[in-house]
Short mmCIF file of C-alpha atoms in Angstrom, two decimals:
data_model
loop_
_atom_site.label_atom_id
_atom_site.label_comp_id
_atom_site.label_asym_id
_atom_site.label_seq_id
_atom_site.Cartn_x
_atom_site.Cartn_y
_atom_site.Cartn_z
CA MET A 6 -14.49 -12.77 63.99
CA LEU A 7 -14.63 -14.46 60.55
CA ASP A 8 -14.93 -17.89 62.17
CA HIS A 9 -17.73 -16.53 64.33
CA LEU A 10 -19.42 -15.04 61.26
CA ASP A 11 -19.30 -18.39 59.48
CA ARG A 12 -21.09 -20.07 62.42
CA ALA A 13 -23.55 -17.19 62.83
CA LEU A 14 -24.62 -17.31 59.19
CA ARG A 15 -25.56 -20.98 59.54
CA SER A 16 -27.56 -20.47 62.72
CA ARG A 17 -30.37 -18.45 61.07
CA PRO A 18 -30.02 -19.30 57.37
CA GLU A 19 -33.46 -18.00 56.35
CA ARG A 20 -32.85 -14.42 57.52
CA PRO A 21 -31.75 -11.64 55.11
CA ALA A 22 -28.01 -10.95 55.07
CA VAL A 23 -27.33 -8.39 52.34
CA LEU A 24 -29.87 -5.87 51.09
CA THR A 25 -29.95 -3.48 48.15
CA ALA A 26 -32.57 -0.86 47.30
CA THR A 27 -35.10 -0.30 44.54
CA ARG A 28 -35.38 3.11 42.85
CA THR A 29 -37.95 4.03 45.50
CA GLY A 30 -35.49 3.12 48.24
CA ALA A 31 -37.42 0.03 49.31
CA PRO A 32 -35.13 -2.74 50.64
CA ARG A 33 -34.59 -5.79 48.45
CA VAL A 34 -32.91 -8.98 49.68
CA ARG A 35 -29.74 -9.65 47.69
CA ALA A 36 -28.68 -12.71 49.70
CA THR A 37 -29.86 -14.57 52.76
CA ARG A 38 -27.50 -15.71 55.46
CA GLY A 39 -27.82 -19.30 54.29
CA GLU A 40 -27.08 -18.35 50.66
CA LEU A 41 -23.96 -16.48 51.76
CA ALA A 42 -22.71 -19.46 53.78
CA GLY A 43 -23.46 -21.84 50.91
CA LEU A 44 -21.58 -19.66 48.43
CA ALA A 45 -18.56 -19.54 50.76
CA ASP A 46 -18.68 -23.36 51.01
CA ALA A 47 -18.75 -23.67 47.21
CA PHE A 48 -15.85 -21.23 46.72
CA ALA A 49 -13.78 -23.04 49.36
CA ALA A 50 -14.39 -26.41 47.70
CA ALA A 51 -13.55 -25.03 44.24
CA LEU A 52 -10.29 -23.45 45.44
CA HIS A 53 -9.32 -26.61 47.33
CA ALA A 54 -10.05 -28.72 44.24
CA ARG A 55 -7.68 -26.50 42.22
CA GLY A 56 -4.89 -27.46 44.62
CA LEU A 57 -4.67 -24.22 46.57
CA ARG A 58 -3.41 -24.68 50.10
CA ALA A 59 -2.68 -22.56 53.19
CA GLY A 60 -0.11 -19.87 52.44
CA ASP A 61 -0.87 -19.57 48.72
CA THR A 62 -1.73 -16.10 47.39
CA VAL A 63 -4.97 -15.38 45.54
CA GLY A 64 -5.51 -12.09 43.69
CA VAL A 65 -9.05 -10.77 44.18
CA ALA A 66 -10.75 -8.40 41.72
CA VAL A 67 -14.39 -8.75 42.77
CA ARG A 68 -16.75 -5.86 43.43
CA PRO A 69 -17.83 -5.43 47.07
CA GLY A 70 -20.97 -7.40 47.88
CA PRO A 71 -22.07 -10.92 48.76
CA ARG A 72 -19.69 -12.66 46.32
CA ALA A 73 -16.68 -10.71 47.55
CA LEU A 74 -17.60 -11.49 51.15
CA ALA A 75 -18.05 -15.19 50.31
CA VAL A 76 -14.62 -15.16 48.65
CA LEU A 77 -13.13 -13.64 51.81
CA LEU A 78 -14.75 -16.33 53.96
CA ALA A 79 -13.44 -19.09 51.66
CA LEU A 80 -9.88 -17.69 51.69
CA TRP A 81 -10.03 -17.39 55.47
CA ARG A 82 -11.20 -20.96 55.91
CA LEU A 83 -8.41 -22.37 53.73
CA GLY A 84 -5.67 -20.16 55.18
CA LEU A 85 -5.04 -18.49 51.81
CA ARG A 86 -3.59 -15.01 51.46
CA GLY A 87 -5.76 -12.56 49.52
CA ALA A 88 -4.19 -9.74 47.48
CA VAL A 89 -6.73 -7.02 46.76
CA LEU A 90 -6.51 -5.71 43.17
CA ASP A 91 -7.68 -2.11 43.06
CA PRO A 92 -8.60 -0.97 39.53
CA GLY A 93 -8.06 2.63 40.61
CA ALA A 94 -4.33 2.07 41.10
CA GLY A 95 -3.46 1.91 37.40
CA PRO A 96 -2.10 -1.08 35.48
CA ASP A 97 1.62 -0.26 35.73
CA VAL A 98 1.56 0.21 39.50
CA LEU A 99 -0.63 -2.85 39.96
CA ARG A 100 1.64 -5.04 37.82
CA ALA A 101 4.67 -3.88 39.80
CA ARG A 102 2.87 -4.51 43.07
CA LEU A 103 1.89 -8.04 42.14
CA ALA A 104 5.47 -8.85 41.19
CA LEU A 105 6.05 -8.83 44.94
CA ALA A 106 3.24 -11.29 45.63
CA ARG A 107 2.77 -13.49 42.59
CA PRO A 108 -0.74 -14.98 42.88
CA ALA A 109 -1.33 -18.68 42.35
CA LEU A 110 -4.78 -17.73 41.05
CA VAL A 111 -6.67 -14.52 40.23
CA LEU A 112 -10.37 -14.45 41.05
CA ALA A 113 -12.15 -11.81 38.98
CA ASP A 114 -15.76 -10.99 38.23
CA ALA A 115 -16.89 -10.16 34.72
CA THR A 116 -16.67 -6.42 35.36
CA ALA A 117 -13.01 -6.60 36.39
CA GLN A 118 -12.21 -8.68 33.32
CA ALA A 119 -14.03 -6.17 31.13
CA VAL A 120 -12.01 -3.32 32.68
CA ALA A 121 -8.84 -5.28 31.86
CA GLY A 122 -10.07 -6.15 28.37
CA TRP A 123 -12.70 -4.99 25.93
CA ALA A 124 -14.06 -2.17 28.09
CA ARG A 125 -10.63 -0.67 28.82
CA PRO A 126 -11.24 2.59 26.86
CA LEU A 127 -14.55 3.17 28.69
CA ALA A 128 -13.03 2.28 32.07
CA ARG A 129 -10.20 4.78 31.61
CA ARG A 130 -12.80 7.56 31.53
CA ALA A 131 -13.74 6.51 35.08
CA HIS A 132 -10.04 6.40 36.05
CA LEU A 133 -10.15 2.60 36.30
CA ALA A 134 -7.59 0.31 34.71
CA LEU A 135 -6.30 -3.20 35.22
CA PRO A 136 -3.44 -4.95 33.45
CA ASP A 137 -4.06 -8.08 31.43
CA LEU A 138 -5.16 -10.38 34.23
CA ALA A 139 -3.91 -13.50 32.45
CA GLY A 140 -0.41 -12.01 32.65
CA LEU A 141 -0.63 -12.06 36.44
CA GLY A 142 -1.47 -15.74 36.75
CA PRO A 143 -4.28 -18.22 36.05
CA VAL A 144 -7.68 -16.49 36.13
CA ALA A 145 -11.06 -17.86 37.23
CA THR A 146 -14.37 -16.04 36.93
CA VAL A 147 -16.50 -15.42 39.99
CA GLY A 148 -20.17 -14.83 39.27
CA PRO A 149 -21.87 -14.69 35.85
CA ARG A 150 -19.56 -14.99 32.84
CA LEU A 151 -19.60 -12.71 29.82
CA PRO A 152 -18.14 -13.63 26.40
CA GLY A 153 -14.35 -13.62 26.65
CA CYS A 154 -14.25 -14.21 30.39
CA ALA A 155 -11.98 -16.85 31.91
CA PRO A 156 -13.53 -20.20 32.92
CA ALA A 157 -15.71 -20.05 36.02
CA LEU A 158 -14.81 -21.58 39.35
CA ASP A 159 -16.25 -25.05 39.62
CA LEU A 160 -18.94 -24.49 42.23
CA GLY A 161 -19.86 -28.18 42.03
CA ALA A 162 -16.43 -29.31 43.21
CA PRO A 163 -16.50 -32.10 45.83
CA ARG A 164 -16.48 -30.98 49.47
CA ARG A 165 -14.48 -34.00 50.67
CA GLY A 166 -11.19 -33.00 52.30
CA VAL A 167 -12.03 -29.30 52.50
CA PRO A 168 -11.06 -27.89 55.91
CA ALA A 169 -14.10 -27.23 58.07
CA PRO A 170 -14.96 -23.66 59.14
CA GLY A 171 -12.96 -22.71 62.21
CA ALA A 172 -10.11 -25.10 61.47
CA ASP A 173 -7.07 -24.45 63.65
CA LEU A 174 -4.71 -22.27 61.61
CA ASP A 175 -1.69 -20.22 62.61
CA GLY A 176 -2.78 -16.77 63.77
CA ASP A 177 0.57 -15.34 62.72
CA ALA A 178 0.06 -16.45 59.11
CA ASP A 179 -0.60 -13.80 56.46
CA ALA A 180 -4.29 -13.15 55.73
CA VAL A 181 -4.47 -10.24 53.33
CA ILE A 182 -2.27 -7.90 51.33
CA VAL A 183 -3.51 -4.40 50.61
CA PHE A 184 -1.45 -2.15 48.38
CA THR A 185 -1.28 1.45 49.52
CA SER A 186 1.24 4.13 48.68
CA GLY A 187 4.44 3.69 46.76
CA THR A 188 5.47 3.96 43.15
CA THR A 189 6.01 1.65 40.23
CA SER A 190 9.66 1.33 41.20
CA LEU A 191 8.96 1.00 44.91
CA PRO A 192 5.47 -0.40 45.51
CA ARG A 193 4.28 -0.67 49.10
CA ALA A 194 1.98 -3.37 50.37
CA VAL A 195 0.47 -3.71 53.84
CA VAL A 196 0.40 -7.27 55.18
CA HIS A 197 -2.17 -8.15 57.84
CA THR A 198 -1.97 -11.48 59.60
CA ARG A 199 -5.00 -13.48 60.64
CA ALA A 200 -4.50 -12.16 64.18
CA SER A 201 -4.26 -8.46 63.23
CA LEU A 202 -7.23 -8.70 60.86
CA ALA A 203 -9.33 -10.36 63.57
CA ALA A 204 -8.26 -7.74 66.14
CA GLY A 205 -9.30 -4.88 63.85
CA MET A 206 -12.69 -6.38 63.18
CA SER A 207 -13.23 -7.01 66.89
CA THR A 208 -12.54 -3.34 67.59
CA VAL A 209 -15.04 -2.32 64.92
CA SER A 210 -17.54 -4.66 66.53
CA THR A 211 -17.27 -2.73 69.79
CA LEU A 212 -18.26 0.43 67.90
CA PHE A 213 -20.99 -1.17 65.78
CA ASP A 214 -22.99 -2.91 68.48
CA ALA A 215 -25.62 -3.86 65.91
CA CYS A 216 -28.35 -6.30 66.89
CA GLY A 217 -30.36 -8.69 64.81
CA ASP A 218 -33.57 -6.73 64.42
CA ARG A 219 -32.14 -3.43 63.16
CA PRO A 220 -30.39 -3.13 59.78
CA VAL A 221 -27.04 -1.43 59.18
CA LEU A 222 -26.12 0.54 56.05
CA GLY A 223 -22.56 0.36 54.73
CA GLY A 224 -20.56 -1.36 52.02
CA THR A 225 -17.12 -2.13 53.43
CA PHE A 226 -15.97 -5.44 54.87
CA PHE A 227 -15.47 -3.74 58.20
CA VAL A 228 -19.17 -2.97 58.32
CA LEU A 229 -20.38 -6.22 56.75
CA VAL A 230 -18.45 -8.68 58.89
CA PRO A 231 -19.14 -7.40 62.46
CA SER A 232 -22.76 -6.54 61.67
CA LEU A 233 -23.57 -9.90 60.09
CA ALA A 234 -21.78 -11.68 62.94
CA ARG A 235 -24.16 -9.98 65.36
CA GLY A 236 -27.14 -11.06 63.29
CA ALA A 237 -27.98 -7.71 61.65
CA ALA A 238 -28.77 -7.40 57.94
CA VAL A 239 -26.50 -5.02 56.02
CA ALA A 240 -27.78 -2.76 53.25
CA LEU A 241 -25.34 -1.75 50.52
CA PRO A 242 -25.59 2.03 49.93
CA ALA A 243 -27.32 2.98 46.67
CA GLY A 244 -24.97 4.57 44.15
CA ASP A 245 -27.34 7.39 43.23
CA SER A 246 -27.55 10.04 45.96
CA ARG A 247 -31.29 10.61 45.56
CA VAL A 248 -31.95 6.88 45.78
CA LEU A 249 -29.63 6.75 48.79
CA ALA A 250 -31.71 9.45 50.49
CA ARG A 251 -34.87 7.41 49.86
CA GLN A 252 -33.08 4.24 51.02
CA LEU A 253 -32.15 5.90 54.33
CA HIS A 254 -35.75 7.06 54.77
CA ARG A 255 -37.23 3.60 54.13
CA LEU A 256 -34.60 1.58 55.98
CA ARG A 257 -34.05 3.77 59.08
CA PRO A 258 -30.73 1.98 59.84
CA GLU A 259 -29.45 1.76 63.40
CA ASP A 260 -25.89 2.45 62.17
CA THR A 261 -24.74 4.01 58.91
CA TYR A 262 -21.22 4.17 57.50
CA LEU A 263 -20.52 6.46 54.54
CA THR A 264 -17.34 8.23 53.45
CA PRO A 265 -17.35 12.04 53.81
CA PRO A 266 -17.97 12.63 50.07
CA ARG A 267 -20.95 10.26 50.14
CA LEU A 268 -22.27 12.00 53.25
CA ARG A 269 -22.04 15.35 51.50
CA ASP A 270 -23.78 13.98 48.43
CA ALA A 271 -26.54 12.47 50.59
CA LEU A 272 -27.01 15.73 52.48
CA GLY A 273 -27.18 17.56 49.16
CA ALA A 274 -29.96 15.19 48.10
CA GLY A 275 -31.94 16.02 51.24
CA ALA A 276 -31.20 12.78 53.14
CA ARG A 277 -32.43 12.35 56.69
CA PHE A 278 -30.41 10.15 59.03
CA HIS A 279 -31.30 7.86 61.93
CA GLY A 280 -29.38 6.34 64.81
CA ARG A 281 -25.61 6.64 64.65
CA VAL A 282 -23.68 7.75 61.59
CA TRP A 283 -20.00 6.93 61.12
CA THR A 284 -17.57 8.32 58.60
CA GLY A 285 -13.88 7.90 57.88
CA SER A 286 -11.28 7.22 55.18
CA ALA A 287 -11.00 10.98 54.60
CA PRO A 288 -11.06 14.12 56.78
CA ALA A 289 -14.45 14.91 58.32
CA GLY A 290 -14.68 18.26 60.05
CA ALA A 291 -17.01 19.18 62.88
CA GLY A 292 -19.12 21.14 60.40
CA LEU A 293 -19.92 18.03 58.36
CA LEU A 294 -20.64 15.93 61.46
CA GLU A 295 -22.95 18.62 62.85
CA ARG A 296 -24.80 18.79 59.53
CA VAL A 297 -25.41 15.05 59.81
CA ARG A 298 -26.76 15.49 63.33
CA ALA A 299 -28.95 18.35 62.16
CA ALA A 300 -30.30 15.97 59.51
CA GLY A 301 -31.60 13.60 62.17
CA ALA A 302 -28.69 11.45 63.37
CA ALA A 303 -28.63 10.81 67.11
CA GLU A 304 -24.82 10.72 66.96
CA ALA A 305 -22.30 11.49 64.20
CA TRP A 306 -18.82 10.01 64.56
CA GLY A 307 -15.57 10.56 62.71
CA VAL A 308 -13.28 7.52 62.66
CA TYR A 309 -9.51 7.82 62.33
CA ALA A 310 -8.20 4.70 60.63
CA LEU A 311 -5.39 3.63 58.35
CA THR A 312 -4.92 0.60 56.16
CA GLU A 313 -2.09 -0.27 58.54
CA LEU A 314 -4.29 -0.05 61.67
CA PHE A 315 -8.06 0.19 61.72
CA PRO A 316 -9.71 1.78 63.56
CA ALA A 317 -7.35 3.85 65.74
CA ALA A 318 -9.59 6.54 67.25
CA ALA A 319 -13.09 7.97 67.02
CA VAL A 320 -14.73 11.24 68.02
CA GLU A 321 -18.37 12.30 68.20
CA ALA A 322 -19.57 15.56 66.65
CA ARG A 323 -20.31 17.32 69.95
CA GLU A 324 -16.86 16.59 71.38
CA LYS A 325 -15.19 17.75 68.18
CA SER A 326 -17.29 20.93 68.02
CA ALA A 327 -16.50 21.78 71.66
CA PHE A 328 -12.79 21.35 70.94
CA GLU A 329 -12.97 23.76 68.02
CA ALA A 330 -15.18 26.21 69.91
CA ALA A 331 -12.51 26.39 72.63
CA GLY A 332 -10.14 27.80 70.03
CA GLU A 333 -7.78 24.82 70.10
CA SER A 334 -5.56 24.39 67.05
CA GLY A 335 -5.44 21.19 65.04
CA ASP A 336 -7.95 18.47 64.19
CA LEU A 337 -9.23 16.37 67.11
CA VAL A 338 -9.75 12.75 66.01
CA GLY A 339 -10.45 11.32 69.47
CA ALA A 340 -8.89 9.14 72.15
CA PRO A 341 -7.06 5.99 71.06
CA LEU A 342 -9.46 3.04 71.00
CA PRO A 343 -8.84 0.14 73.44
CA GLY A 344 -5.55 -1.63 72.68
CA VAL A 345 -4.17 1.21 70.55
CA ARG A 346 -0.98 2.95 71.67
CA ALA A 347 -0.29 6.41 70.28
CA GLU A 348 2.69 8.68 70.69
CA PRO A 349 4.54 11.24 68.56
CA ASP A 350 8.16 10.63 67.59
CA GLY A 351 10.91 13.21 67.92
CA ASN A 352 9.76 14.99 64.75
CA GLY A 353 6.11 15.16 65.77
CA GLN A 354 4.98 12.27 63.55
CA LEU A 355 2.23 10.15 65.08
CA LEU A 356 3.19 6.53 65.78
CA LEU A 357 0.55 3.88 66.43
CA SER A 358 0.77 0.32 67.68
CA GLY A 359 -1.59 -2.39 68.89
CA PRO A 360 -2.99 -5.86 68.15
CA ALA A 361 -4.74 -4.57 65.01
CA ALA A 362 -1.58 -3.07 63.53
CA ARG A 363 -0.29 -4.57 60.29
CA HIS A 364 2.46 -7.10 60.69
CA ARG A 365 4.83 -5.59 58.11
CA TYR A 366 5.14 -4.18 54.64
CA LEU A 367 5.68 -6.85 52.02
CA GLY A 368 9.38 -7.47 51.57
CA GLU A 369 10.29 -5.62 54.78
CA GLU A 370 11.01 -6.69 58.35
CA PRO A 371 8.14 -6.59 60.90
CA ASP A 372 7.79 -3.34 62.84
CA PRO A 373 5.33 -2.94 65.74
CA TRP A 374 5.00 0.79 65.16
CA VAL A 375 3.01 2.27 62.30
CA ARG A 376 4.43 5.57 61.07
CA THR A 377 1.28 7.38 60.09
CA GLY A 378 2.81 10.31 58.20
CA ASP A 379 0.52 12.56 60.26
CA ARG A 380 1.94 15.21 62.55
CA ALA A 381 0.08 15.10 65.86
CA ARG A 382 0.10 15.83 69.58
CA LEU A 383 -1.69 14.23 72.51
CA ASP A 384 -3.73 16.74 74.52
CA GLY A 385 -4.15 16.73 78.30
CA ALA A 386 -6.85 14.07 78.07
CA GLY A 387 -4.68 11.79 75.94
CA ARG A 388 -6.67 12.51 72.79
CA ILE A 389 -5.04 12.58 69.37
CA VAL A 390 -4.93 16.02 67.71
CA LEU A 391 -3.68 16.02 64.13
CA GLU A 392 -1.54 18.95 63.02
CA GLY A 393 -1.04 18.14 59.37
CA ARG A 394 0.90 15.73 57.25
CA SER A 395 4.63 15.34 57.65
CA LYS A 396 5.08 15.76 53.95
CA ASP A 397 2.27 18.31 53.45
CA MET A 398 4.24 21.46 54.01
CA VAL A 399 4.37 24.76 52.22
CA LEU A 400 7.63 26.70 52.30
CA ARG A 401 6.96 30.42 51.95
CA ARG A 402 9.53 33.07 52.65
CA ALA A 403 11.69 30.50 54.50
CA GLU A 404 8.81 29.60 56.79
CA ASN A 405 7.46 26.06 57.07
CA ILE A 406 3.65 26.14 56.98
CA TYR A 407 1.73 22.95 57.84
CA PRO A 408 -1.73 23.20 56.23
CA GLY A 409 -3.32 20.79 58.70
CA LEU A 410 -2.80 23.30 61.49
CA TYR A 411 -4.92 25.95 59.81
CA GLU A 412 -7.40 24.18 57.56
CA PRO A 413 -9.98 23.49 60.32
CA ALA A 414 -10.39 27.27 60.74
CA LEU A 415 -11.60 27.55 57.14
CA HIS A 416 -14.62 25.33 57.79
CA VAL A 417 -17.09 28.13 58.51
CA PRO A 418 -20.81 27.54 57.82
CA GLY A 419 -21.34 27.18 54.08
CA VAL A 420 -17.96 25.52 53.40
CA GLU A 421 -17.96 21.98 52.03
CA LEU A 422 -14.21 21.39 51.79
CA ALA A 423 -11.14 23.54 52.35
CA VAL A 424 -7.43 22.93 51.83
CA LEU A 425 -4.30 25.06 51.85
CA VAL A 426 -1.86 24.43 49.01
CA GLY A 427 1.39 25.94 47.82
CA ILE A 428 1.85 27.09 44.23
CA PRO A 429 5.04 28.34 42.58
CA ALA A 430 5.67 32.05 43.13
CA GLY A 431 8.01 32.29 40.15
CA ASP A 432 11.09 33.12 42.23
CA GLY A 433 11.71 29.75 43.85
CA ASP A 434 9.31 30.63 46.65
CA GLU A 435 5.73 29.47 47.12
CA ARG A 436 2.44 31.29 47.43
CA LEU A 437 -0.06 29.92 49.93
CA VAL A 438 -3.59 29.54 48.55
CA ALA A 439 -6.74 28.70 50.47
CA VAL A 440 -8.94 26.67 48.14
CA VAL A 441 -12.51 26.46 49.40
CA GLN A 442 -15.40 24.43 48.01
CA PRO A 443 -18.75 26.05 48.96
CA GLN A 444 -21.75 23.96 49.89
CA ARG A 445 -24.47 23.79 47.28
CA GLY A 446 -26.47 27.03 47.29
CA ALA A 447 -24.01 28.96 49.48
CA ASP A 448 -23.71 32.67 48.73
CA GLU A 449 -20.10 33.24 47.65
CA ARG A 450 -20.01 36.91 48.69
CA ALA A 451 -21.26 36.03 52.19
CA LEU A 452 -18.81 33.14 52.34
CA ARG A 453 -15.84 35.39 51.54
CA ALA A 454 -16.99 37.75 54.27
CA ALA A 455 -17.31 34.86 56.76
CA LEU A 456 -13.81 33.62 55.91
CA SER A 457 -12.13 37.00 56.34
CA GLU A 458 -11.85 36.74 60.13
CA PRO A 459 -10.42 33.19 60.37
CA VAL A 460 -8.00 34.03 57.54
CA ARG A 461 -6.89 37.14 59.39
CA ARG A 462 -6.23 35.08 62.53
CA MET A 463 -3.81 32.79 60.69
CA GLY A 464 -1.03 35.30 61.33
CA THR A 465 2.12 34.51 59.38
CA ALA A 466 0.29 31.61 57.70
CA ARG A 467 -2.30 33.93 56.19
CA PRO A 468 -2.99 32.81 52.60
CA ASP A 469 -1.89 34.95 49.69
CA ALA A 470 -5.11 34.15 47.86
CA LEU A 471 -8.56 32.68 48.44
CA LEU A 472 -10.06 30.62 45.62
CA LEU A 473 -13.65 29.37 45.67
CA THR A 474 -14.00 26.33 43.44
CA ARG A 475 -14.70 22.60 43.41
CA ILE A 476 -11.79 20.64 44.94
CA PRO A 477 -10.56 17.58 42.98
CA LEU A 478 -10.81 14.27 44.82
CA SER A 479 -8.79 11.09 44.38
CA GLY A 480 -8.52 7.47 45.43
CA ARG A 481 -11.10 5.02 46.69
CA SER A 482 -11.80 7.20 49.72
CA ARG A 483 -12.25 10.33 47.58
CA LYS A 484 -9.87 12.44 49.62
CA PRO A 485 -8.95 15.94 48.46
CA ASP A 486 -6.25 15.59 45.83
CA ARG A 487 -3.73 18.18 46.99
CA ALA A 488 -1.49 17.94 43.94
CA ALA A 489 -4.42 18.38 41.55
CA THR A 490 -5.82 21.19 43.70
CA ALA A 491 -2.47 22.99 43.63
CA ALA A 492 -2.29 22.60 39.85
CA LEU A 493 -5.84 23.92 39.53
CA ALA A 494 -5.04 26.90 41.75
CA ALA A 495 -1.88 27.65 39.79
CA ARG A 496 -3.82 27.67 36.50
CA ARG A 497 -6.69 29.76 37.81
CA LEU A 498 -4.57 32.32 39.64
CA GLY A 499 -1.99 32.41 36.88
CA ARG A 500 -4.67 33.56 34.45
CA ALA A 501 -5.91 36.15 36.93
CA ARG A 502 -2.52 37.82 37.39
#
């Protein structure tokens, strides 16, 4: 897919590749296809001139956009292994993670270097932090330099001897390292090979059948690469929700990918959608998908994907709504996509396998099966139905309660988010609390009344308390932070007792 993208960019170099938006939402060309290909050429030559060769590891701390995509293309062409440095992980965890994969070079833009340096106090307020990058290895600046930044990559380096795009490289070689869960003492890093990365992007391409004359809106590599390869321009979503709503109105994208929190923010800003809308990286209930359809989308899809295997399954709003209307328990995430094998193990944990599955965790032996940590069953049609997390369990009065089994029932009209958490009961037991975030403008008294019936139907899993409040989010995907939500519930209900 990346080799194909490289060729595709050069075939129509004058056409727009990456778009941004003005305050009025009007599209603005950030880079043409030819500029993107030229930047990838320059990065590849600069890295080759610094002596980097296939198999070397390069740390990457570059904001998503044309430069980051050009870096990815350059690493791919040279057979280098990219290690993604996430400033949201915290410096101690990140330093421990990189001890497993010492980079020969760290590529960082000025923002990342500011976060690791003079702007560290400001960045901490946004929950961003990077260790001293120079302590990780040699650093080179990508993009404009600010005072104090490391020397820039030499974009005028000679092109002689640089492998041509599409050079024959080992498909089993490592392509990218993405750090996921784990702790400072036991960091965990997902390793994708060139073959598994290409397989994942090919699967995405079958979902995003974008064509050259209709733009796509989305900011992740898995939107950028397949869409650009098919000739479509990609618009990066505006950061401000009101601007994003205007951007959607002006652009009328054929396909849109936003995380659930961004979808909610856009809906709150009055956004209207067009074509197909995709969401993932965090739970998306039927209620949210139906709101997107009601706001104009022809189709609204939830995508089930993990860093270890992307994407694994997808479900459209109408299918998900029909499943819930039939009174089925659990969260339907759809049938496994082509090439994906899914089956629960003896403890009910969902296992996944397929060409797009990660090769291994760094420092561990390869394993064809991805242990998702999700409890699930396959229904009569072979679709995946999630039933909660293996480790998300509340123990109340000697009964194991899996929140994922019951949380979908809390998503009545007017509910934005809902989770079930356990809080200490003071006697070694736990109290079960339903924490519900209302949609903007929802009437709380009416919402409590609407929730009374689904809560009553939970039987022995009926919550001890219902708390209406804003649910804390965490991570890049802005998932509900269950630990922070439980702490919030304990504080709020502790005061009320």
